[in-house]
PDB file of C-alpha atoms in Angstrom:
ATOM      1  CA  MET Y  26       0.000   0.000   0.000  1.00 38.00           C
ATOM      2  CA  GLN Y  27       1.466   3.338  -1.049  1.00 55.00           C
ATOM      3  CA  HIS Y  28       1.371   6.354   1.256  1.00 67.00           C
ATOM      4  CA  ASN Y  29      -0.007   9.357  -0.693  1.00 81.00           C
ATOM      5  CA  LYS Y  30      -0.253  12.032   2.004  1.00 87.00           C
ATOM      6  CA  LYS Y  31       1.604  15.200   1.016  1.00 92.00           C
ATOM      7  CA  TYR Y  32       3.409  17.112   3.759  1.00 93.00           C
ATOM      8  CA  LYS Y  33       4.530  20.682   4.242  1.00 95.00           C
ATOM      9  CA  ILE Y  34       8.151  20.277   5.332  1.00 94.00           C
ATOM     10  CA  ILE Y  35      10.325  23.096   6.617  1.00 94.00           C
ATOM     11  CA  SER Y  36      14.060  22.517   6.470  1.00 92.00           C
ATOM     12  CA  VAL Y  37      16.011  24.897   8.733  1.00 90.00           C
ATOM     13  CA  VAL Y  38      19.718  25.541   8.029  1.00 90.00           C
ATOM     14  CA  HIS Y  39      22.251  28.244   8.835  1.00 86.00           C
ATOM     15  CA  SER Y  40      23.047  28.823   5.168  1.00 88.00           C
ATOM     16  CA  LEU Y  41      22.848  27.064   1.822  1.00 92.00           C
ATOM     17  CA  GLU Y  42      25.825  28.818   0.220  1.00 91.00           C
ATOM     18  CA  HIS Y  43      28.556  26.429   1.417  1.00 87.00           C
ATOM     19  CA  LYS Y  44      29.582  23.284  -0.433  1.00 88.00           C
ATOM     20  CA  GLY Y  45      29.655  21.168   2.716  1.00 82.00           C
ATOM     21  CA  GLY Y  46      27.988  17.877   3.505  1.00 84.00           C
ATOM     22  CA  LEU Y  47      25.208  19.437   5.584  1.00 86.00           C
ATOM     23  CA  GLN Y  48      24.103  21.621   2.688  1.00 91.00           C
ATOM     24  CA  ARG Y  49      24.362  18.730   0.219  1.00 90.00           C
ATOM     25  CA  VAL Y  50      22.244  16.451   2.421  1.00 88.00           C
ATOM     26  CA  ALA Y  51      19.680  19.201   3.107  1.00 91.00           C
ATOM     27  CA  VAL Y  52      19.313  20.100  -0.581  1.00 94.00           C
ATOM     28  CA  ASN Y  53      19.230  16.450  -1.714  1.00 92.00           C
ATOM     29  CA  LEU Y  54      16.489  15.628   0.794  1.00 91.00           C
ATOM     30  CA  ALA Y  55      14.507  18.755  -0.148  1.00 94.00           C
ATOM     31  CA  ASN Y  56      14.773  18.061  -3.888  1.00 96.00           C
ATOM     32  CA  TYR Y  57      13.746  14.425  -3.360  1.00 93.00           C
ATOM     33  CA  TRP Y  58      10.738  15.339  -1.216  1.00 93.00           C
ATOM     34  CA  SER Y  59       9.727  18.076  -3.646  1.00 95.00           C
ATOM     35  CA  LYS Y  60       9.752  15.570  -6.533  1.00 95.00           C
ATOM     36  CA  GLN Y  61       7.490  13.342  -4.410  1.00 93.00           C
ATOM     37  CA  GLY Y  62       4.945  16.188  -4.300  1.00 94.00           C
ATOM     38  CA  HIS Y  63       5.615  17.556  -0.824  1.00 95.00           C
ATOM     39  CA  THR Y  64       5.774  21.308  -0.230  1.00 96.00           C
ATOM     40  CA  ILE Y  65       9.294  22.214   0.897  1.00 96.00           C
ATOM     41  CA  GLU Y  66      10.720  25.463   2.256  1.00 96.00           C
ATOM     42  CA  PHE Y  67      14.161  26.347   3.561  1.00 95.00           C
ATOM     43  CA  TRP Y  68      14.371  28.777   6.445  1.00 93.00           C
ATOM     44  CA  THR Y  69      17.913  30.093   6.867  1.00 90.00           C
ATOM     45  CA  LEU Y  70      19.844  32.361   9.208  1.00 85.00           C
ATOM     46  CA  LYS Y  71      21.763  33.902   6.331  1.00 82.00           C
ATOM     47  CA  GLU Y  72      20.527  35.201   3.014  1.00 80.00           C
ATOM     48  CA  SER Y  73      22.325  33.279   0.311  1.00 77.00           C
ATOM     49  CA  LYS Y  74      21.917  31.288  -2.867  1.00 87.00           C
ATOM     50  CA  SER Y  75      22.264  27.544  -2.667  1.00 92.00           C
ATOM     51  CA  PHE Y  76      25.613  26.139  -3.736  1.00 93.00           C
ATOM     52  CA  TYR Y  77      23.839  22.942  -4.834  1.00 94.00           C
ATOM     53  CA  PRO Y  78      21.064  22.939  -7.475  1.00 95.00           C
ATOM     54  CA  LEU Y  79      17.718  23.496  -5.772  1.00 95.00           C
ATOM     55  CA  ASN Y  80      14.326  22.693  -7.273  1.00 95.00           C
ATOM     56  CA  PRO Y  81      12.816  26.087  -8.280  1.00 95.00           C
ATOM     57  CA  GLU Y  82       9.569  25.184  -6.483  1.00 95.00           C
ATOM     58  CA  ILE Y  83      11.428  25.253  -3.137  1.00 96.00           C
ATOM     59  CA  GLN Y  84      11.189  28.616  -1.424  1.00 94.00           C
ATOM     60  CA  VAL Y  85      14.114  29.962   0.658  1.00 95.00           C
ATOM     61  CA  ILE Y  86      13.275  32.394   3.483  1.00 93.00           C
ATOM     62  CA  ASN Y  87      15.899  34.317   5.474  1.00 92.00           C
ATOM     63  CA  LEU Y  88      14.793  34.396   9.122  1.00 89.00           C
ATOM     64  CA  SER Y  89      17.425  36.824  10.362  1.00 85.00           C
ATOM     65  CA  MET Y  90      17.060  39.830   8.077  1.00 79.00           C
ATOM     66  CA  LEU Y  91      17.508  42.896  10.264  1.00 69.00           C
ATOM     67  CA  PRO Y  92      14.856  45.586   9.765  1.00 66.00           C
ATOM     68  CA  VAL Y  93      17.562  48.268   9.302  1.00 62.00           C
ATOM     69  CA  SER Y  94      20.324  48.708   6.759  1.00 65.00           C
ATOM     70  CA  GLU Y  95      23.870  47.525   7.454  1.00 65.00           C
ATOM     71  CA  ASN Y  96      25.030  51.170   7.400  1.00 67.00           C
ATOM     72  CA  LYS Y  97      22.986  51.848  10.532  1.00 69.00           C
ATOM     73  CA  THR Y  98      24.524  48.901  12.409  1.00 68.00           C
ATOM     74  CA  ALA Y  99      28.141  49.332  11.235  1.00 72.00           C
ATOM     75  CA  PHE Y 100      29.207  50.879  14.559  1.00 75.00           C
ATOM     76  CA  LEU Y 101      28.080  47.831  16.559  1.00 75.00           C
ATOM     77  CA  PRO Y 102      30.450  44.936  17.377  1.00 79.00           C
ATOM     78  CA  LYS Y 103      29.890  41.815  15.263  1.00 74.00           C
ATOM     79  CA  ALA Y 104      28.837  39.805  18.342  1.00 72.00           C
ATOM     80  CA  ILE Y 105      25.994  42.269  19.041  1.00 78.00           C
ATOM     81  CA  ILE Y 106      24.847  42.178  15.409  1.00 77.00           C
ATOM     82  CA  ASN Y 107      24.860  38.366  15.491  1.00 76.00           C
ATOM     83  CA  LEU Y 108      22.834  38.380  18.710  1.00 77.00           C
ATOM     84  CA  LEU Y 109      20.329  40.772  17.124  1.00 82.00           C
ATOM     85  CA  ARG Y 110      20.092  38.470  14.094  1.00 81.00           C
ATOM     86  CA  ILE Y 111      19.312  35.480  16.349  1.00 81.00           C
ATOM     87  CA  ILE Y 112      16.599  37.445  18.169  1.00 83.00           C
ATOM     88  CA  VAL Y 113      15.059  38.545  14.840  1.00 86.00           C
ATOM     89  CA  ALA Y 114      15.300  34.935  13.580  1.00 86.00           C
ATOM     90  CA  ILE Y 115      13.423  33.610  16.630  1.00 85.00           C
ATOM     91  CA  ILE Y 116      10.679  36.223  16.229  1.00 88.00           C
ATOM     92  CA  ASN Y 117      10.325  35.456  12.504  1.00 89.00           C
ATOM     93  CA  TYR Y 118      10.463  31.692  13.156  1.00 88.00           C
ATOM     94  CA  LYS Y 119       7.545  31.928  15.587  1.00 89.00           C
ATOM     95  CA  LYS Y 120       5.529  34.112  13.175  1.00 91.00           C
ATOM     96  CA  LEU Y 121       6.132  31.777  10.232  1.00 92.00           C
ATOM     97  CA  LEU Y 122       5.144  28.726  12.291  1.00 89.00           C
ATOM     98  CA  GLN Y 123       1.787  30.365  12.987  1.00 89.00           C
ATOM     99  CA  GLN Y 124       1.312  31.436   9.360  1.00 93.00           C
ATOM    100  CA  LYS Y 125       2.518  28.315   7.540  1.00 92.00           C
ATOM    101  CA  HIS Y 126       1.341  25.462   9.818  1.00 91.00           C
ATOM    102  CA  PRO Y 127       4.038  22.971   8.707  1.00 93.00           C
ATOM    103  CA  ASP Y 128       3.615  19.248   9.183  1.00 92.00           C
ATOM    104  CA  ILE Y 129       7.318  18.596   9.859  1.00 89.00           C
ATOM    105  CA  ILE Y 130      10.316  20.743  10.711  1.00 89.00           C
ATOM    106  CA  LEU Y 131      13.808  19.374  10.181  1.00 87.00           C
ATOM    107  CA  ILE Y 132      16.550  21.463  11.790  1.00 84.00           C
ATOM    108  CA  HIS Y 133      19.969  20.728  10.302  1.00 84.00           C
ATOM    109  CA  ARG Y 134      22.677  21.284  12.918  1.00 80.00           C
ATOM    110  CA  THR Y 135      26.456  21.188  12.813  1.00 75.00           C
ATOM    111  CA  SER Y 136      26.776  21.296  16.579  1.00 69.00           C
ATOM    112  CA  ILE Y 137      24.492  20.340  19.425  1.00 61.00           C
ATOM    113  CA  LYS Y 138      25.069  23.798  20.946  1.00 60.00           C
ATOM    114  CA  ASP Y 139      24.658  26.004  17.876  1.00 63.00           C
ATOM    115  CA  SER Y 140      22.333  28.936  17.154  1.00 60.00           C
ATOM    116  CA  PHE Y 141      19.301  26.664  16.879  1.00 67.00           C
ATOM    117  CA  VAL Y 142      19.330  25.686  20.566  1.00 60.00           C
ATOM    118  CA  GLY Y 143      15.766  25.832  21.824  1.00 63.00           C
ATOM    119  CA  PHE Y 144      14.083  26.305  18.420  1.00 70.00           C
ATOM    120  CA  GLN Y 145      12.434  22.912  18.919  1.00 67.00           C
ATOM    121  CA  ASN Y 146      10.413  24.364  21.822  1.00 67.00           C
ATOM    122  CA  PHE Y 147       8.184  26.318  19.436  1.00 68.00           C
ATOM    123  CA  PHE Y 148       6.887  23.242  17.594  1.00 67.00           C
ATOM    124  CA  LYS Y 149       7.890  20.294  19.779  1.00 63.00           C
ATOM    125  CA  ASN Y 150       5.924  17.344  18.508  1.00 67.00           C
ATOM    126  CA  ARG Y 151       6.822  17.610  14.846  1.00 73.00           C
ATOM    127  CA  THR Y 152      10.363  18.949  14.970  1.00 77.00           C
ATOM    128  CA  PHE Y 153      13.363  16.743  14.341  1.00 77.00           C
ATOM    129  CA  GLU Y 154      16.962  17.824  14.628  1.00 72.00           C
ATOM    130  CA  LEU Y 155      19.473  16.273  12.247  1.00 75.00           C
ATOM    131  CA  LEU Y 156      22.953  16.441  13.747  1.00 73.00           C
ATOM    132  CA  HIS Y 157      25.510  16.275  10.942  1.00 71.00           C
ATOM    133  CA  MET Y 158      28.682  16.351  13.047  1.00 69.00           C
ATOM    134  CA  ALA Y 159      30.057  14.609  16.130  1.00 64.00           C
ATOM    135  CA  PHE Y 160      28.010  15.115  19.283  1.00 61.00           C
ATOM    136  CA  LYS Y 161      31.057  16.147  21.298  1.00 63.00           C
ATOM    137  CA  GLN Y 162      33.448  18.245  19.281  1.00 58.00           C
ATOM    138  CA  GLU Y 163      37.070  18.069  20.377  1.00 51.00           C
ATOM    139  CA  ILE Y 164      38.178  21.430  18.954  1.00 50.00           C
ATOM    140  CA  ASN Y 165      36.107  24.428  19.910  1.00 59.00           C
ATOM    141  CA  THR Y 166      36.883  27.628  18.028  1.00 65.00           C
ATOM    142  CA  THR Y 167      33.786  29.464  19.216  1.00 66.00           C
ATOM    143  CA  PRO Y 168      34.622  32.571  21.297  1.00 70.00           C
ATOM    144  CA  TRP Y 169      33.644  32.324  24.974  1.00 69.00           C
ATOM    145  CA  TYR Y 170      31.054  35.125  24.680  1.00 68.00           C
ATOM    146  CA  ILE Y 171      29.146  32.985  22.171  1.00 67.00           C
ATOM    147  CA  GLU Y 172      29.936  29.547  23.657  1.00 69.00           C
ATOM    148  CA  PHE Y 173      28.771  30.496  27.173  1.00 72.00           C
ATOM    149  CA  PRO Y 174      25.227  31.624  26.222  1.00 70.00           C
ATOM    150  CA  GLN Y 175      24.859  28.667  23.837  1.00 67.00           C
ATOM    151  CA  SER Y 176      25.900  26.204  26.546  1.00 71.00           C
ATOM    152  CA  LEU Y 177      23.598  27.856  29.072  1.00 71.00           C
ATOM    153  CA  ALA Y 178      20.683  27.813  26.620  1.00 68.00           C
ATOM    154  CA  TYR Y 179      21.397  24.171  25.808  1.00 67.00           C
ATOM    155  CA  LYS Y 180      21.202  23.220  29.489  1.00 70.00           C
ATOM    156  CA  LEU Y 181      18.096  25.299  30.214  1.00 69.00           C
ATOM    157  CA  ILE Y 182      15.847  25.161  27.154  1.00 65.00           C
ATOM    158  CA  GLN Y 183      16.883  22.363  24.784  1.00 68.00           C
ATOM    159  CA  PRO Y 184      14.102  19.715  24.838  1.00 70.00           C
ATOM    160  CA  LYS Y 185      16.551  16.831  24.121  1.00 77.00           C
ATOM    161  CA  LYS Y 186      14.198  14.746  22.014  1.00 77.00           C
ATOM    162  CA  ASN Y 187      13.669  13.828  18.370  1.00 79.00           C
ATOM    163  CA  LEU Y 188      17.308  13.767  17.310  1.00 80.00           C
ATOM    164  CA  VAL Y 189      18.369  12.201  14.017  1.00 82.00           C
ATOM    165  CA  VAL Y 190      22.017  11.113  13.899  1.00 81.00           C
ATOM    166  CA  LEU Y 191      24.252   9.618  11.236  1.00 77.00           C
ATOM    167  CA  ASN Y 192      26.249   6.990  13.127  1.00 81.00           C
ATOM    168  CA  LYS Y 193      26.330   4.778  16.211  1.00 85.00           C
ATOM    169  CA  GLN Y 194      28.899   6.877  18.131  1.00 85.00           C
ATOM    170  CA  ILE Y 195      26.759  10.010  17.884  1.00 83.00           C
ATOM    171  CA  TYR Y 196      23.730   7.919  18.882  1.00 86.00           C
ATOM    172  CA  GLU Y 197      25.526   6.649  22.001  1.00 88.00           C
ATOM    173  CA  ASP Y 198      26.816  10.120  22.936  1.00 86.00           C
ATOM    174  CA  ALA Y 199      23.335  11.636  22.580  1.00 84.00           C
ATOM    175  CA  HIS Y 200      21.786   8.831  24.629  1.00 86.00           C
ATOM    176  CA  THR Y 201      24.398   9.350  27.384  1.00 89.00           C
ATOM    177  CA  ASP Y 202      23.580  13.087  27.366  1.00 84.00           C
ATOM    178  CA  GLY Y 203      19.903  12.320  28.042  1.00 85.00           C
ATOM    179  CA  TRP Y 204      18.301  12.646  24.610  1.00 83.00           C
ATOM    180  CA  LYS Y 205      15.095  10.675  23.940  1.00 84.00           C
ATOM    181  CA  TYR Y 206      13.747   9.426  20.626  1.00 83.00           C
ATOM    182  CA  ILE Y 207      17.063   9.233  18.808  1.00 84.00           C
ATOM    183  CA  PHE Y 208      16.908   7.929  15.249  1.00 83.00           C
ATOM    184  CA  GLN Y 209      20.011   6.664  13.484  1.00 83.00           C
ATOM    185  CA  ILE Y 210      20.163   6.792   9.684  1.00 78.00           C
ATOM    186  CA  PRO Y 211      23.073   6.045   7.374  1.00 70.00           C
ATOM    187  CA  ASN Y 212      25.074   9.101   6.361  1.00 59.00           C
ATOM    188  CA  ALA Y 213      23.235  10.487   3.363  1.00 55.00           C
ATOM    189  CA  VAL Y 214      26.159  12.484   1.903  1.00 49.00           C
TER     190      VAL Y 214
END
């Protein structure tokens, strides 16, 4: 028996402009689902064109567009501008969830403590997080003023459920860290 239900799927990524594995997997999944008749959108934190060919029916929405020109924010430190972009992204994310009523949200993450910490709280039951990298990263190049709030947010607001991982080691690390409903799939790169 074939399943014919068509879903509205939102795929959330930092950016599509890089030629990395995360972007390739995200675009390949989106193109595949689009060909199957599902409605697909990308919501990004950075306005950019996709490095990989993207089905023209797939809409890309920048969540973090500041409501003022870059000239008016040039005097601010980059860390403050990035914080403002995250706040704007959260506000826009919540608005779009109410407007679009997606069936599934797939958040593509490079790190368990990245900018998407806590986004799952806004649409808990149908949000999955796909972790593309190791659960525990050995080398941390993130400045302390970004790492500290991300770590704090991770401990306080991350739901720790519905995680999709690409190998057994990440699965075991996530389970040890207290995640529930962990799904392991083969690396789709």
